[in-house]
Short mmCIF file of N, CA, C and O in Angstrom, two decimals:
data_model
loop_
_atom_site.label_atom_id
_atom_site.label_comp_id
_atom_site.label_asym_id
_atom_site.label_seq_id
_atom_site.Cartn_x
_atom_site.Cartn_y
_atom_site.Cartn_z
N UNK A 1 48.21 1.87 -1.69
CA UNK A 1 49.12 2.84 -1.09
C UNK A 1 48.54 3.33 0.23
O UNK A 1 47.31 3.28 0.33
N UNK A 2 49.25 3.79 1.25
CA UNK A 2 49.01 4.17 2.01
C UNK A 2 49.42 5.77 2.48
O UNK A 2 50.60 6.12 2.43
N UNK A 3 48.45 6.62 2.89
CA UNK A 3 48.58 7.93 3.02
C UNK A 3 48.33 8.57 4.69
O UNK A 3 47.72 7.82 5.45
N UNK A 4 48.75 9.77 5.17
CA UNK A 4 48.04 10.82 6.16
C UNK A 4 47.44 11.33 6.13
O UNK A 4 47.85 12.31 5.50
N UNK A 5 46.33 11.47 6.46
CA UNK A 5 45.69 12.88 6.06
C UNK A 5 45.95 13.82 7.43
O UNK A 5 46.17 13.56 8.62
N UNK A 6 45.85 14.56 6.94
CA UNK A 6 45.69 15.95 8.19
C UNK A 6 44.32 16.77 7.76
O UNK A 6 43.99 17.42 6.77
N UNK A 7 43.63 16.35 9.14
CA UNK A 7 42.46 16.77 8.89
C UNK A 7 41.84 18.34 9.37
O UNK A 7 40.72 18.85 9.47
N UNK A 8 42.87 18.65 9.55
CA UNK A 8 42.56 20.11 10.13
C UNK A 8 43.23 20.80 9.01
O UNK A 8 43.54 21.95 9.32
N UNK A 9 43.59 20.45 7.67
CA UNK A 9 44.61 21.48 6.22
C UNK A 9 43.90 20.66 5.23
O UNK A 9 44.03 21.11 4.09
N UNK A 10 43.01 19.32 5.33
CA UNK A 10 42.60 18.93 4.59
C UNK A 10 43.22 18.59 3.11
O UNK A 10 42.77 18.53 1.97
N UNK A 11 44.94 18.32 3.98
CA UNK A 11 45.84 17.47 2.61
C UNK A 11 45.89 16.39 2.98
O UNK A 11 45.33 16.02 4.01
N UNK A 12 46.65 15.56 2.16
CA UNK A 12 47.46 13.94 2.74
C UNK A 12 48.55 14.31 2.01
O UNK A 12 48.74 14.97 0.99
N UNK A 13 49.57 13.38 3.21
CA UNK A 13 50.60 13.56 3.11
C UNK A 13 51.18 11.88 2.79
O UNK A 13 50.35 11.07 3.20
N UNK A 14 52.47 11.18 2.13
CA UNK A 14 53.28 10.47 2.12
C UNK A 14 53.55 10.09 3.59
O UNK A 14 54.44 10.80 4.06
N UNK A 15 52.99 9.04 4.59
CA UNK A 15 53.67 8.15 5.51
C UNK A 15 55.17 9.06 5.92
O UNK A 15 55.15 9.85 6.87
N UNK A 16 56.19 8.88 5.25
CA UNK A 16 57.44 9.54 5.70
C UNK A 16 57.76 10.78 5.39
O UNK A 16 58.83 11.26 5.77
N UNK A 17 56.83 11.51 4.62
CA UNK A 17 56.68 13.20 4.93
C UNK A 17 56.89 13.85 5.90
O UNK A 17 56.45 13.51 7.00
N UNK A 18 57.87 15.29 5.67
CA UNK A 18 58.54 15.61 7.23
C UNK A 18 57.33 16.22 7.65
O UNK A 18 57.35 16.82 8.73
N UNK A 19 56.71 16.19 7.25
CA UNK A 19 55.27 17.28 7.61
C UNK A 19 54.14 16.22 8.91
O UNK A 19 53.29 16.57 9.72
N UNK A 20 54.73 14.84 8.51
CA UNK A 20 53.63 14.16 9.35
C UNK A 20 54.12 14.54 10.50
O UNK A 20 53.36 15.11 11.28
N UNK A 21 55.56 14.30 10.89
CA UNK A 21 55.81 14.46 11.95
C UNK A 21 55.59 15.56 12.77
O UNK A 21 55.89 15.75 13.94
N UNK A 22 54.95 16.32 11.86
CA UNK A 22 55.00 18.16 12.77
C UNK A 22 53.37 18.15 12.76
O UNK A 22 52.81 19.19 13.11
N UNK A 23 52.58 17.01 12.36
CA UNK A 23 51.26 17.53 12.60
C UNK A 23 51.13 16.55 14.11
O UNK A 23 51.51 15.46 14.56
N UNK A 24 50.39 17.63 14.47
CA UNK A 24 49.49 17.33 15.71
C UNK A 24 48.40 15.68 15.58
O UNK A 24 47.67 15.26 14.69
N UNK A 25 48.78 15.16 16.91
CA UNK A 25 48.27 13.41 16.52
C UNK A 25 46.67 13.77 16.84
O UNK A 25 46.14 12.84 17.46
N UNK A 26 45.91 14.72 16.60
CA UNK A 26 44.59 14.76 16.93
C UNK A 26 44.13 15.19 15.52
O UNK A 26 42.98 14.97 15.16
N UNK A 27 44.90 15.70 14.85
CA UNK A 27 44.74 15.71 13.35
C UNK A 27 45.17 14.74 12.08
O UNK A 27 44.89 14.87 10.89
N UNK A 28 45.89 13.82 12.68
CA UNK A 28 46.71 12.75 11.55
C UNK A 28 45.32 11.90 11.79
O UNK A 28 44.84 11.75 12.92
N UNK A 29 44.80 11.41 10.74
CA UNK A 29 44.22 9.95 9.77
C UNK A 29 45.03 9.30 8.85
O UNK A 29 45.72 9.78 7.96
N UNK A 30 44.82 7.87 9.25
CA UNK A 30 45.27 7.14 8.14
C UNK A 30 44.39 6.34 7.09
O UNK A 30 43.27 5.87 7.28
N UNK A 31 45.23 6.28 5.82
CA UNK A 31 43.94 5.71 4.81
C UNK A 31 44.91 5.16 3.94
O UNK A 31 45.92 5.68 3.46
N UNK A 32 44.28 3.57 3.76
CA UNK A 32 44.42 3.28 3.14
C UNK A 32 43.97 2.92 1.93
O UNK A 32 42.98 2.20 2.01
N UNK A 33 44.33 3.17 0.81
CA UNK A 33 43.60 3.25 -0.79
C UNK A 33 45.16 4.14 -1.51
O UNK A 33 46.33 4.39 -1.23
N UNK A 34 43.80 4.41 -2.92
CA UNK A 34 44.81 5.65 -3.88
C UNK A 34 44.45 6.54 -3.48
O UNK A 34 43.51 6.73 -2.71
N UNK A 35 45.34 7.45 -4.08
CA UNK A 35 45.27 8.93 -4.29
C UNK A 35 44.01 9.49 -4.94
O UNK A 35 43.37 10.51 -4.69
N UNK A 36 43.84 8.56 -5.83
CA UNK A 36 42.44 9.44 -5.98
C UNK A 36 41.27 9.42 -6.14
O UNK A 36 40.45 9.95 -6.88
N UNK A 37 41.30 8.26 -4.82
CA UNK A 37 40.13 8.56 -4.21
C UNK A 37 40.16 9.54 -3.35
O UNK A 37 39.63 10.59 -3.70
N UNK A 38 40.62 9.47 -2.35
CA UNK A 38 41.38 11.16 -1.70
C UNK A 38 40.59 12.35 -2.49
O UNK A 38 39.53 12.96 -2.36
N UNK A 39 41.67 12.32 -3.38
CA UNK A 39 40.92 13.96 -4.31
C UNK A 39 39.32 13.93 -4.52
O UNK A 39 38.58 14.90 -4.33
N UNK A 40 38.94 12.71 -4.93
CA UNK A 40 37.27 12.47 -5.37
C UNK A 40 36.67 13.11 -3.61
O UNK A 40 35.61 13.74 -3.61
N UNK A 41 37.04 12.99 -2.89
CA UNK A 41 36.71 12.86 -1.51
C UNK A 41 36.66 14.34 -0.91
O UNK A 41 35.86 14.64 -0.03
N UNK A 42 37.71 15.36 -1.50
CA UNK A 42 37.94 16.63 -1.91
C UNK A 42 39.38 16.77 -0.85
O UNK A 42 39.67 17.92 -0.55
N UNK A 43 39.94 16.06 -0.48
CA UNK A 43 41.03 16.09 -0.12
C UNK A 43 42.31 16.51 -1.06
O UNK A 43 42.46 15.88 -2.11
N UNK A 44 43.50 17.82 -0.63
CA UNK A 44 44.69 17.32 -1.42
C UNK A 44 45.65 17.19 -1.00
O UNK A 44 46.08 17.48 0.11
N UNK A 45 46.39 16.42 -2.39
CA UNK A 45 47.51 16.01 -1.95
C UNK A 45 48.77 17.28 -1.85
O UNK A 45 49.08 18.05 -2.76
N UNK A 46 49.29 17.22 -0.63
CA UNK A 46 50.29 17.98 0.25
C UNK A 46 51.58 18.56 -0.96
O UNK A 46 52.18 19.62 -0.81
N UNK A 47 51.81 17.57 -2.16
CA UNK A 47 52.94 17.81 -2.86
C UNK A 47 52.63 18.79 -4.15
O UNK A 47 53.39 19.55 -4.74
N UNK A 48 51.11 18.47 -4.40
CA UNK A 48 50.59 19.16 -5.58
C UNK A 48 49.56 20.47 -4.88
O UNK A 48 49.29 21.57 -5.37
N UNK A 49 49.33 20.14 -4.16
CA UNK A 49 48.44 21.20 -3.03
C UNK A 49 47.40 21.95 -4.14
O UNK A 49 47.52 23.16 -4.37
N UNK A 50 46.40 21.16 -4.79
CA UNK A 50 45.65 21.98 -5.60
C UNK A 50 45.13 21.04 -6.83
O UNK A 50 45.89 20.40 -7.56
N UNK A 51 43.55 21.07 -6.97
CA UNK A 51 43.15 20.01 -7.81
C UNK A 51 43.61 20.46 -9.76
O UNK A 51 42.89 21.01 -10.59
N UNK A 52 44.59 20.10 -9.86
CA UNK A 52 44.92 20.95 -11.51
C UNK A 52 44.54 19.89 -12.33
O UNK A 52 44.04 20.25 -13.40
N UNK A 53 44.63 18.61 -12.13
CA UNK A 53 43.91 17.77 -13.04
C UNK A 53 42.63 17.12 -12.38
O UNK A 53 42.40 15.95 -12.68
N UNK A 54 41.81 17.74 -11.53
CA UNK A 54 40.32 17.23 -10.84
C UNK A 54 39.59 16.22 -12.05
O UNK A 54 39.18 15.08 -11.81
N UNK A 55 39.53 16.88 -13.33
CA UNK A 55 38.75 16.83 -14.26
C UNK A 55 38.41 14.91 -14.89
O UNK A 55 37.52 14.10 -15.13
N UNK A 56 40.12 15.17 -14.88
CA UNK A 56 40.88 13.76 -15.22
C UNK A 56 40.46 12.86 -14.45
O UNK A 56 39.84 11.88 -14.84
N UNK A 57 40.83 13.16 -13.02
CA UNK A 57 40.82 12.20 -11.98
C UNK A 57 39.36 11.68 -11.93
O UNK A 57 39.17 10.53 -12.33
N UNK A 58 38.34 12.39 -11.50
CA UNK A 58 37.58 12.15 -11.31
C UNK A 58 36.67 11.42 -12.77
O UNK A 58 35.62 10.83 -12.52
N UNK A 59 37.01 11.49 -13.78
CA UNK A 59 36.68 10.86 -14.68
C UNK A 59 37.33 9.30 -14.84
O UNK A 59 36.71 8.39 -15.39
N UNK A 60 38.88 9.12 -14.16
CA UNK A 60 39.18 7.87 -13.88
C UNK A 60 38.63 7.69 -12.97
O UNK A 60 38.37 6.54 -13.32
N UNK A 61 38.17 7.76 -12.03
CA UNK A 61 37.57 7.88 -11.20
C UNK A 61 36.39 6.68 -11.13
O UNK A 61 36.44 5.57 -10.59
N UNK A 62 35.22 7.41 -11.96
CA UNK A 62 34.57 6.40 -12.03
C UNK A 62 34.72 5.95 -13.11
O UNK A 62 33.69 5.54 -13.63
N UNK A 63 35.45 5.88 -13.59
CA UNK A 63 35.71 4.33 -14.75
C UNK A 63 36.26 3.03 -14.11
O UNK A 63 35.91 1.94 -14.55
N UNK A 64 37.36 3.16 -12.79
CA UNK A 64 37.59 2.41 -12.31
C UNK A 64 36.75 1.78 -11.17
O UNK A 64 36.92 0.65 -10.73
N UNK A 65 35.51 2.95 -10.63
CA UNK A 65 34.52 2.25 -9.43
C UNK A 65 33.20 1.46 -10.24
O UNK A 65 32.50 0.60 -9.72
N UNK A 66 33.06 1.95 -11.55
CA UNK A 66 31.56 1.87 -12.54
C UNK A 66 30.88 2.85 -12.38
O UNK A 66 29.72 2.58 -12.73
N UNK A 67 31.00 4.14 -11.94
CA UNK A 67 30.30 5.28 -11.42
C UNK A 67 28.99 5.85 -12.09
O UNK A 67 28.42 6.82 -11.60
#
């Protein structure tokens, strides 16, 4: 998948999020991967705005890298 980050709110956003368009191009990154690596990274995501399952993730996390 492919994501935005905005690095000055330290979310990512969805590619066609009306929000990319209103961020400033000195703050948009692009990345490509999942989502959660993102969160592992401490980034969030723009729709959930808040780590409520961190716990989870990061436990798939490294099950899927060998961590």
């Amino acid at each position: 998948a492919e994501y935005i980050i905005n690095t000055n709110t330290g979310k990512f956003h969805k590619p066609g999020c009306d929000s990319v368009a209103k961020m400033k191009a000195k703050n948009k990154k692009e990345f490509t991967g999942n989502r959660e690596e993102l969160i592992v990274e401490g980034y969030e995501h723009a729709e959930t705005a808040g780590p409520k399952n961190i716990e989870k993730i990061i436990k798939l996390y490294h099950n899927l890298h060998k961590v």
